[in-house]
mmCIF file of C-alpha atoms and ligand atoms in Angstrom:
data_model
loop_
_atom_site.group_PDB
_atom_site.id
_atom_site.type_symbol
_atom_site.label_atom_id
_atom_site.label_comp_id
_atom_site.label_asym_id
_atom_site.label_seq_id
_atom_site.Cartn_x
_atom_site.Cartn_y
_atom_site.Cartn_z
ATOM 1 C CA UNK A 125 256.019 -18.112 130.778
ATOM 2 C CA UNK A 126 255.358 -18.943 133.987
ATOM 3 C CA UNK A 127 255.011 -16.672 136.860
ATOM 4 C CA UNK A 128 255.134 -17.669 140.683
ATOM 5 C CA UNK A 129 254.321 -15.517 143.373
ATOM 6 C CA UNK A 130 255.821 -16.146 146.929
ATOM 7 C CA UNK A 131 254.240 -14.116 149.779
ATOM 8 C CA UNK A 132 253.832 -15.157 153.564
ATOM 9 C CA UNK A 133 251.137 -15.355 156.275
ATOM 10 C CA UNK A 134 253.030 -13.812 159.313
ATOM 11 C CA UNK A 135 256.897 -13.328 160.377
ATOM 12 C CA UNK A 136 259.908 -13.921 158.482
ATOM 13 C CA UNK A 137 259.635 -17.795 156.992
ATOM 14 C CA UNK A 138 261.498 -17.174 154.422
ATOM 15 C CA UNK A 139 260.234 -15.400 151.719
ATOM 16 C CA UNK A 140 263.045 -13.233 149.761
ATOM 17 C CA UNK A 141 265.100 -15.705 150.628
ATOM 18 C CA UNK A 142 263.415 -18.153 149.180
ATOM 19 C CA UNK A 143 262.266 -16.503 146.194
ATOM 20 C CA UNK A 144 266.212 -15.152 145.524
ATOM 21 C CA UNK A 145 267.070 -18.890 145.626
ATOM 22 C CA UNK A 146 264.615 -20.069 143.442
ATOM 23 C CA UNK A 147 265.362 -17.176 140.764
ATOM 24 C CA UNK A 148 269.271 -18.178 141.305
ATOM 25 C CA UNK A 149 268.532 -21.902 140.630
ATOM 26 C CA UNK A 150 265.722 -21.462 137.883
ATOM 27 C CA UNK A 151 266.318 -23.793 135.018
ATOM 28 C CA UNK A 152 265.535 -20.638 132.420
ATOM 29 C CA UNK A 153 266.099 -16.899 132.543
ATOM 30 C CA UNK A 154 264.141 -15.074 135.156
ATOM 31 C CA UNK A 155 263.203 -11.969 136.769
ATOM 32 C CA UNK A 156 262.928 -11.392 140.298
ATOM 33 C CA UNK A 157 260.459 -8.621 141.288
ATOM 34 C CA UNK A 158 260.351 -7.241 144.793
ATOM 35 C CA UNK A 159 256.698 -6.515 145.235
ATOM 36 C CA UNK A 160 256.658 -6.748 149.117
ATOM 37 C CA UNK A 161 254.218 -3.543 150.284
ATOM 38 C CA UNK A 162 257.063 -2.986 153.298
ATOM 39 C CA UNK A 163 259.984 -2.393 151.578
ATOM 40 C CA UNK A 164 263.485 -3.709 153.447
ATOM 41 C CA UNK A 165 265.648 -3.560 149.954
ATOM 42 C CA UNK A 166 267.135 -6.604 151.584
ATOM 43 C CA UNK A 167 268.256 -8.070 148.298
ATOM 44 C CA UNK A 168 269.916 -5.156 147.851
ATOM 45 C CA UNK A 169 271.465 -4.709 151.039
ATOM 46 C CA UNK A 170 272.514 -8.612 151.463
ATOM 47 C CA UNK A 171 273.225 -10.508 147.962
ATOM 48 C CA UNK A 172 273.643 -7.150 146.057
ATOM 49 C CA UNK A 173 276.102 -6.124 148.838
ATOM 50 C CA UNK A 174 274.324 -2.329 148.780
ATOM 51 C CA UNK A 175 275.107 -1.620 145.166
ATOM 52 C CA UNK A 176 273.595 1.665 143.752
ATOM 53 C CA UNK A 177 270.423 0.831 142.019
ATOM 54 C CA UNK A 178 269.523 4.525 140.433
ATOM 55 C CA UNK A 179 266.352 4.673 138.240
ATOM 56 C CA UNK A 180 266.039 0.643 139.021
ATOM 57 C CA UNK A 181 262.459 -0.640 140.593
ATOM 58 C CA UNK A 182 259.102 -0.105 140.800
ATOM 59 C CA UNK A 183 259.704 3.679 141.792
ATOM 60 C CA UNK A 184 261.057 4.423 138.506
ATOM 61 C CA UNK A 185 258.424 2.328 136.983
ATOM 62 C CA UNK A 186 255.229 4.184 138.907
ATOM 63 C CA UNK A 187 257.214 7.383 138.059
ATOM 64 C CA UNK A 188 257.019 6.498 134.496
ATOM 65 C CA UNK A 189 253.428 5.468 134.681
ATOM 66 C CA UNK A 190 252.572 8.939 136.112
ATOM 67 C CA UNK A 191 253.867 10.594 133.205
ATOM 68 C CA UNK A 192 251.826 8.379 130.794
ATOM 69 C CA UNK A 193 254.576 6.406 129.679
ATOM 70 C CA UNK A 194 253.509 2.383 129.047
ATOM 71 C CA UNK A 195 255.332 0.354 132.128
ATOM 72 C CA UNK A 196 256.252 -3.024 129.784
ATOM 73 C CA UNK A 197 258.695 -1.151 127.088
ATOM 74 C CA UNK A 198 260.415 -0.131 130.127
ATOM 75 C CA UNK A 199 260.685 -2.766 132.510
ATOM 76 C CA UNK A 200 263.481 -4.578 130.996
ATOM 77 C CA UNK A 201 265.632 -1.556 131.572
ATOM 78 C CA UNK A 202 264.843 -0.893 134.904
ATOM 79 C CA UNK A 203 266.316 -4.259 135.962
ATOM 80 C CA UNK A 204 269.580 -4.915 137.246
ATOM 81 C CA UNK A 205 271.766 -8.268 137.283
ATOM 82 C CA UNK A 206 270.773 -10.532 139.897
ATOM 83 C CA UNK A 207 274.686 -12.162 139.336
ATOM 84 C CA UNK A 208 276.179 -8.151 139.069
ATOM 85 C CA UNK A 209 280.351 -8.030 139.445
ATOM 86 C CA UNK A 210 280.226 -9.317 143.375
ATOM 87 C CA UNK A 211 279.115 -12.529 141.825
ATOM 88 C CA UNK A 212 281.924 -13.541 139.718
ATOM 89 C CA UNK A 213 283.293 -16.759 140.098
ATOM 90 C CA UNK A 214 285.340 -17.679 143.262
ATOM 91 C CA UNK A 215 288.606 -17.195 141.321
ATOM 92 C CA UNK A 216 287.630 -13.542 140.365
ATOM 93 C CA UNK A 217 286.615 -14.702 136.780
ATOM 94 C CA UNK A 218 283.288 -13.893 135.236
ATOM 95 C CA UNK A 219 280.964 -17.130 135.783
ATOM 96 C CA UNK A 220 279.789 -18.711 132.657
ATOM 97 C CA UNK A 221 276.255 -16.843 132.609
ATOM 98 C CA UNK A 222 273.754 -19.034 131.017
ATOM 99 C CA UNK A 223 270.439 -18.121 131.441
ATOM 100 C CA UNK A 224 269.957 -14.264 132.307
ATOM 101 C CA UNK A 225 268.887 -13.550 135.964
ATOM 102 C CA UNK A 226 267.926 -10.197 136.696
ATOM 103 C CA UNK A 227 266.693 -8.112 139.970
ATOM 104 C CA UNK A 228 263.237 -5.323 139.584
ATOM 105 C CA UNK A 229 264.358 -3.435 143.024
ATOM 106 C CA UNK A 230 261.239 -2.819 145.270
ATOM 107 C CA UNK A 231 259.793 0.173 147.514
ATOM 108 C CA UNK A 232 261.962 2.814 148.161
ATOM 109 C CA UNK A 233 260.130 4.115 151.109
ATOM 110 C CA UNK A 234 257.414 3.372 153.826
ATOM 111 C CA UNK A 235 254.410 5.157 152.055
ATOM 112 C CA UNK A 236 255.501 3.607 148.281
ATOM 113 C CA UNK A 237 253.195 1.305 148.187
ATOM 114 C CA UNK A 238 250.165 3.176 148.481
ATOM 115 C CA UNK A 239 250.573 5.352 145.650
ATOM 116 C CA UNK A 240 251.704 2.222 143.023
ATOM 117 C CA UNK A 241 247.925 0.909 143.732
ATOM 118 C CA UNK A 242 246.976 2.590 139.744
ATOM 119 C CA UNK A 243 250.315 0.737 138.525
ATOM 120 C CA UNK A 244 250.110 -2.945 139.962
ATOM 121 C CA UNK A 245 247.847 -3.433 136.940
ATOM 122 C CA UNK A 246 250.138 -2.511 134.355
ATOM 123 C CA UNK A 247 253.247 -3.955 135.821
ATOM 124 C CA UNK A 248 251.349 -7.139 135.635
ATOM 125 C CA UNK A 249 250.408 -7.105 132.369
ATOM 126 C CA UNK A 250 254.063 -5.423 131.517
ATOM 127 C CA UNK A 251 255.498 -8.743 133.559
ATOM 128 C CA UNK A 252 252.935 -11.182 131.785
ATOM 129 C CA UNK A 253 254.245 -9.675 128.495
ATOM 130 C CA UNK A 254 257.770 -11.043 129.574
ATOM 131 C CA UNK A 255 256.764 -14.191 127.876
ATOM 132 C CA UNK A 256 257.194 -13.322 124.346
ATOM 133 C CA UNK A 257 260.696 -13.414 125.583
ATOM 134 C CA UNK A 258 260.443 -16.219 127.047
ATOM 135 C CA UNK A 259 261.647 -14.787 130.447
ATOM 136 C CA UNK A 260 259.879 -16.371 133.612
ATOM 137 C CA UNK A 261 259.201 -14.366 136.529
ATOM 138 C CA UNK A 262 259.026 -14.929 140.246
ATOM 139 C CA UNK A 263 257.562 -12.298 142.667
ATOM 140 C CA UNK A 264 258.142 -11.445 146.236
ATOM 141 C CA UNK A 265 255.016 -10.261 147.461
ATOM 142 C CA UNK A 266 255.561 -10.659 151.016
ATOM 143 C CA UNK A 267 253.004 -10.447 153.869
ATOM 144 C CA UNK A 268 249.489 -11.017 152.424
ATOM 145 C CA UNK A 269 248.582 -8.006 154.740
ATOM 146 C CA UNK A 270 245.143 -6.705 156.008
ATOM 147 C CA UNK A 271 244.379 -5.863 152.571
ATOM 148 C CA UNK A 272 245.520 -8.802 150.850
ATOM 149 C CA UNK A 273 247.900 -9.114 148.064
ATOM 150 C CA UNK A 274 247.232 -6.535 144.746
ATOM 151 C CA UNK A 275 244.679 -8.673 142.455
ATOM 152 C CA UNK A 276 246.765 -7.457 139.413
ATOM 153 C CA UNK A 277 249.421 -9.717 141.230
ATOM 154 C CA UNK A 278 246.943 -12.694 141.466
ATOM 155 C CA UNK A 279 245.587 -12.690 138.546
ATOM 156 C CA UNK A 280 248.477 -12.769 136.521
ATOM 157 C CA UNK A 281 250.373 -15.864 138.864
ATOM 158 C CA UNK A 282 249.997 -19.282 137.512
ATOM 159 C CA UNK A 283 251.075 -20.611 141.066
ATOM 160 C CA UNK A 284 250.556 -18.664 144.512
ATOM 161 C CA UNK A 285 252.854 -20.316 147.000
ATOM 162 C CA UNK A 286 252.794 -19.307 150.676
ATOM 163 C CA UNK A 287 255.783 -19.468 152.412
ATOM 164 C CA UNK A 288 256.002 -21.156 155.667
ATOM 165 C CA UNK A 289 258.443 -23.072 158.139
ATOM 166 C CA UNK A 290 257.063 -26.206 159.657
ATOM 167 C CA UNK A 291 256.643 -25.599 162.478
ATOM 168 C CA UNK A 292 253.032 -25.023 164.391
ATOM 169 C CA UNK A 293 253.285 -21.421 164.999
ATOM 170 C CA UNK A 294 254.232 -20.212 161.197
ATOM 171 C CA UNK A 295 251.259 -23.408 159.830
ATOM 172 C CA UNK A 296 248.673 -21.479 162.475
ATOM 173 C CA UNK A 297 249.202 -18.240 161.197
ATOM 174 C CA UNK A 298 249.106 -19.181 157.247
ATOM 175 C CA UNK A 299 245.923 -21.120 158.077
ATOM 176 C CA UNK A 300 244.106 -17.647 158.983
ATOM 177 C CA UNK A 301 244.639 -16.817 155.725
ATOM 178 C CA UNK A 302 244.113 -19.667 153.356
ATOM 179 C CA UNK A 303 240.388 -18.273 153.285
ATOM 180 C CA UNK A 304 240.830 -15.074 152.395
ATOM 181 C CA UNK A 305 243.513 -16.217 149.820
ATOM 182 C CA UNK A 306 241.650 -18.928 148.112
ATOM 183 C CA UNK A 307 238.712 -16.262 147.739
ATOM 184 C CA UNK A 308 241.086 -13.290 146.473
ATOM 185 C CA UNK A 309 242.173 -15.821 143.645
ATOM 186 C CA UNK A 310 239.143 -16.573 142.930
ATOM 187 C CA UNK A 311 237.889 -13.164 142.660
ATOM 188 C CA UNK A 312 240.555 -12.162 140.701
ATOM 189 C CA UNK A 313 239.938 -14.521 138.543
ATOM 190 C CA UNK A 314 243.260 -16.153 137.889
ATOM 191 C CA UNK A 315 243.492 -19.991 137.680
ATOM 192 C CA UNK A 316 246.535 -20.233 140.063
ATOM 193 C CA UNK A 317 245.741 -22.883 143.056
ATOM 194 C CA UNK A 318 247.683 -21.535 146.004
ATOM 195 C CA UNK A 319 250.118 -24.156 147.494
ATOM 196 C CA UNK A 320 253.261 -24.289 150.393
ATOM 197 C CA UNK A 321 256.631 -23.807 149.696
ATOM 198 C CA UNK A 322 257.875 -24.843 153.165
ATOM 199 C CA UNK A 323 261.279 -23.670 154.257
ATOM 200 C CA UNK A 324 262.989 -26.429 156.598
ATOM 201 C CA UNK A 325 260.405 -29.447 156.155
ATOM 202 C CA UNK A 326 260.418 -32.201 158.657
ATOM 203 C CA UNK A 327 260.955 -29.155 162.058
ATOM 204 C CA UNK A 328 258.880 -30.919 163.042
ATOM 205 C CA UNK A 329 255.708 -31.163 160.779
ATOM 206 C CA UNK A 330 256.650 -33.085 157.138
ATOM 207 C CA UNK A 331 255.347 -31.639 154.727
ATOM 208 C CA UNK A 332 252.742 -34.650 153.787
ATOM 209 C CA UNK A 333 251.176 -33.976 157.311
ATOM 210 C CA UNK A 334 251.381 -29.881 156.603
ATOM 211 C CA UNK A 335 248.759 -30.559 153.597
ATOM 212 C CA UNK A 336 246.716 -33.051 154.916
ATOM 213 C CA UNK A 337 245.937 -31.010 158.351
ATOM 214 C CA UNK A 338 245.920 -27.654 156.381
ATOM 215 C CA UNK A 339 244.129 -28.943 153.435
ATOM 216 C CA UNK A 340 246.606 -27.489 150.601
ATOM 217 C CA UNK A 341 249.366 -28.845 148.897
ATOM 218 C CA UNK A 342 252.951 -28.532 149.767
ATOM 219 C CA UNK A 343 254.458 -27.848 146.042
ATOM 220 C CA UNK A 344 257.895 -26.922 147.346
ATOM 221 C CA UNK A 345 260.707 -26.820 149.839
ATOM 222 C CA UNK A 346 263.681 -25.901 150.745
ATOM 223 C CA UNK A 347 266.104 -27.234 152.972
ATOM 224 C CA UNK A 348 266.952 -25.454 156.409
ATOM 225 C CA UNK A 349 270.587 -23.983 156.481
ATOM 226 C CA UNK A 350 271.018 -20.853 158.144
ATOM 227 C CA UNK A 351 274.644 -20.871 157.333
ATOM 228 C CA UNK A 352 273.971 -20.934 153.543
ATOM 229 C CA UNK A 353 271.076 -18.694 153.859
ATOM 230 C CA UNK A 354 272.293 -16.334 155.502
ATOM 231 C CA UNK A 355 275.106 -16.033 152.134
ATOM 232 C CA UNK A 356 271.656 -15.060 150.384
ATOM 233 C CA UNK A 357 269.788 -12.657 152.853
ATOM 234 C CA UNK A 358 272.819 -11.156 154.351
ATOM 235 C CA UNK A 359 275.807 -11.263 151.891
ATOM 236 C CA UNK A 360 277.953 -13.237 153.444
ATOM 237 C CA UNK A 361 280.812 -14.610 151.803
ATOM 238 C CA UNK A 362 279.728 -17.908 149.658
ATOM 239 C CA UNK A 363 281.181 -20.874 151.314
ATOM 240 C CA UNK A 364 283.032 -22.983 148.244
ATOM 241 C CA UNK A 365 281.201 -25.058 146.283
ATOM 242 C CA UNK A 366 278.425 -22.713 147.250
ATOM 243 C CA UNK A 367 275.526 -23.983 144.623
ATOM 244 C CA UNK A 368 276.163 -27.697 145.341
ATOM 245 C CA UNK A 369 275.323 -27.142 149.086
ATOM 246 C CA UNK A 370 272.047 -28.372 150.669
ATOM 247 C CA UNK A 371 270.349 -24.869 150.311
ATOM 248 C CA UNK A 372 270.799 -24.451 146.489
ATOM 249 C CA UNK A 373 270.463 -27.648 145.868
ATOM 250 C CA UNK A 374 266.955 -28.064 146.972
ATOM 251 C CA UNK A 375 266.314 -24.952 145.409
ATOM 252 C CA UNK A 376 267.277 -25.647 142.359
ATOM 253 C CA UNK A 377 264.855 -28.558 142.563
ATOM 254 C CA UNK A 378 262.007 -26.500 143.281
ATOM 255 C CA UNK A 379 262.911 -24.140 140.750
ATOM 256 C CA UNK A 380 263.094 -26.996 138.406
ATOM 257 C CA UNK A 381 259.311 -28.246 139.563
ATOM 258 C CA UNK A 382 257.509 -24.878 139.650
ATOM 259 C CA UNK A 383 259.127 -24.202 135.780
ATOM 260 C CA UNK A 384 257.869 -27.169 134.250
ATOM 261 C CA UNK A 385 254.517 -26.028 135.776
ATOM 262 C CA UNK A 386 253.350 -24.052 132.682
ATOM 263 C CA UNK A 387 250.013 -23.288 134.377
ATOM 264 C CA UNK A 388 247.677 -24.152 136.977
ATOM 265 C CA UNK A 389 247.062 -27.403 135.039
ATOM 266 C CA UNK A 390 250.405 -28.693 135.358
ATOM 267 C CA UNK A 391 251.085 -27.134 138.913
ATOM 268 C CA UNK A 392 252.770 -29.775 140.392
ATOM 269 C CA UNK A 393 251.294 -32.374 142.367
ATOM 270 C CA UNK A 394 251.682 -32.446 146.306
ATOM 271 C CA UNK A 395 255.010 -34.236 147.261
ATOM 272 C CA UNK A 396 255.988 -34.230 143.619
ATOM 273 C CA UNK A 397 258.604 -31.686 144.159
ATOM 274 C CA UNK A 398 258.269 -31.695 147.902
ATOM 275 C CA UNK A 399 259.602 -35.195 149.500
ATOM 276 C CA UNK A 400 260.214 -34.797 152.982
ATOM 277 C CA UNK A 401 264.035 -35.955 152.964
ATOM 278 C CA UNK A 402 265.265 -32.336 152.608
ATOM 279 C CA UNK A 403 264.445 -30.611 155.892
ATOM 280 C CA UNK A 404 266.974 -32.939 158.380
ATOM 281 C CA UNK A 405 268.147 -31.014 161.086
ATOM 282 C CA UNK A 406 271.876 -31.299 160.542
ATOM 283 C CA UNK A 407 274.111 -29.139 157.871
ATOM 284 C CA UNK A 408 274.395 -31.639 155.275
ATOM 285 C CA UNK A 409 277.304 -30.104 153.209
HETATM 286 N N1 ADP B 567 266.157 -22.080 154.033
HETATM 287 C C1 ADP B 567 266.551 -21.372 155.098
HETATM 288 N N2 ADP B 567 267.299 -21.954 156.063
HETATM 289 C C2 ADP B 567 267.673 -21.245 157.151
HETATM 290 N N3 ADP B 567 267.419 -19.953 157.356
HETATM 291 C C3 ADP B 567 266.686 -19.310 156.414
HETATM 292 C C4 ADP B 567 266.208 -19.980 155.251
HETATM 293 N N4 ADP B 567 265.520 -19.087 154.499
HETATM 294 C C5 ADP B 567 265.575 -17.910 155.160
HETATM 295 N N5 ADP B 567 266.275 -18.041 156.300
HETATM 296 C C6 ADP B 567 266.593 -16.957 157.259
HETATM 297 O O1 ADP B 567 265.390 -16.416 157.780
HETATM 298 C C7 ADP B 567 265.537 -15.018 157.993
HETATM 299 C C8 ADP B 567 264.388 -14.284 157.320
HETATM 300 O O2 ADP B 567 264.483 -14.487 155.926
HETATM 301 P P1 ADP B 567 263.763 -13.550 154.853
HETATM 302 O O3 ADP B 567 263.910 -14.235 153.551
HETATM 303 O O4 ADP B 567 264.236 -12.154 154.975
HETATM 304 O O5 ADP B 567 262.252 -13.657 155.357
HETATM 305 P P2 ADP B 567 260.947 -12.877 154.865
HETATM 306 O O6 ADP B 567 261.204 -12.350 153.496
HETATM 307 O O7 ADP B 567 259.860 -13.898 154.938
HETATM 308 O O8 ADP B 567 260.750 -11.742 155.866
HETATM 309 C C9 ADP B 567 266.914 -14.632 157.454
HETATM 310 O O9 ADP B 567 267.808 -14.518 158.536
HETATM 311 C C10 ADP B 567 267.303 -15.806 156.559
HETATM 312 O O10 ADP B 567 268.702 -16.011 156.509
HETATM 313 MG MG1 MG B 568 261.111 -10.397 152.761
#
């Protein structure tokens, strides 16, 4: 199993975005888990198109955990199809599945996180369990925070990838943290080296230049197209030939990279799945 945690320095680089993208282009089956401490359901409200997600998430989960129940026998159920009936193929028929791709919904409210603190353990070790099953997983933990991301969380990623655009106001911000990130991995003992997944390489920094000024490795991108993200973060219609497009595309190829990446051994080298040809300006179909 492999398990690859996405979170981000400051602002909005990219982050559920990205990691939705990467879970919908994932070579095997995968679970999404939306981990970010400030909950915005946006997966639900954008690609899910606000479908009811009762007794779905880490809610039901902590609730679980607070009556003693164990979290991993459970968490399977408390998923939900990240490809659910909106999703079907562009003539209305069911897509041909192949690997499954499933959603664990996030915070349900402000406060949520706070009180899952006792539970991030378990949900790790529930998640890590995934890999009898051969299921990969692939966490949104979004802003590293004051209080840095929940060690559970760390310990259990094989690859900690901080999300950035390339330009010099999102690569200033990260670098403030690289630090305190390097350290929390270290303390939590976990053998993950944290790397960039850069949304929109080449705007203007490539991504070569991003790890040689910032001293970590760019292990992934993906391509800038607002048009296509926006399909992803918003739930807008799916332009045709949707997954051949730009976005998806290069997704698909950092999927494929990070996957093969079994553990911090084989992470993958810098520029291996990063080149900088990706992040041109214009809307390459
Ligand atoms: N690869 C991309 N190309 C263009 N726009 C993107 C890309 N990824 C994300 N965006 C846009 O950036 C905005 C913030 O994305 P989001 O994933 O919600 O950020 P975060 O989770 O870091 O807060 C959204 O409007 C989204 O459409
Ligand atoms: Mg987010």
């Amino acid at each position: 199993m492999v398990l690859v945690l996405l979170c981000s320095a400051t602002g909005s680089p990219g982050v559920t975005t990205s990691a939705l993208a990467l879970a919908l282009g994932w070579p095997r089956s995968v679970l999404l888990v939306d981990c970010d401490r400030d909950p915005a359901q946006a997966v639900q409200a954008g690609w899910l198109h606000a479908a009811p997600l009762a007794s779905r998430g880490l809610v039901d989960l902590a609730q679980a955990h607070r009556e003693l129940q164990p979290v991993a026998p459970l968490l399977w159920s408390r998923t939900v199809d990240l490809l659910g009936p909106g999703h079907d193929g562009p003539d209305g028929t069911a897509r041909d599945r192949g690997p499954s791709r499933r959603f664990l919904p996030g915070f349900t409210h402000p406060g949520s996180a706070v009180v899952f603190e006792p539970v991030w353990a378990e949900l790790a070790e529930a998640l890590a369990a995934l890999s009898g099953s051969g299921v990969d997983v692939v966490v949104d933990a979004g802003r590293i925070g004051r209080t840095g991301l929940p060690r559970p969380l760390l310990a259990a990623a094989d690859a900690v990838l901080v999300v950035v655009r390339s330009t010099l106001r999102s690569l200033a911000a990260a670098r403030l943290h690289l630090d305190g990130l390097r350290d929390a991995i270290v303390d939590a003992g976990a053998g993950a080296q944290p790397g960039f997944l850069v949304v929109g390489p080449g705007m203007p920094y490539g991504n070569a230049e991003i790890s040689h000024q910032l001293g970590l490795a760019v292990v992934a991108d993906i391509g800038w197209r607002p048009e296509q993200a926006a399909v992803l973060s918003d739930g807008l219609p799916a332009p045709r030939r949707f997954e051949q497009r730009g976005l998806m595309r290069s997704a698909r190829a950092a999927a494929s990279a990070l996957a093969s990446a079994a553990g911090p051994a084989r992470a993958p080298r810098p520029g291996a799945a990063a080149g900088d040809t990706t992040g041109s300006r214009d809307e390459r179909a």
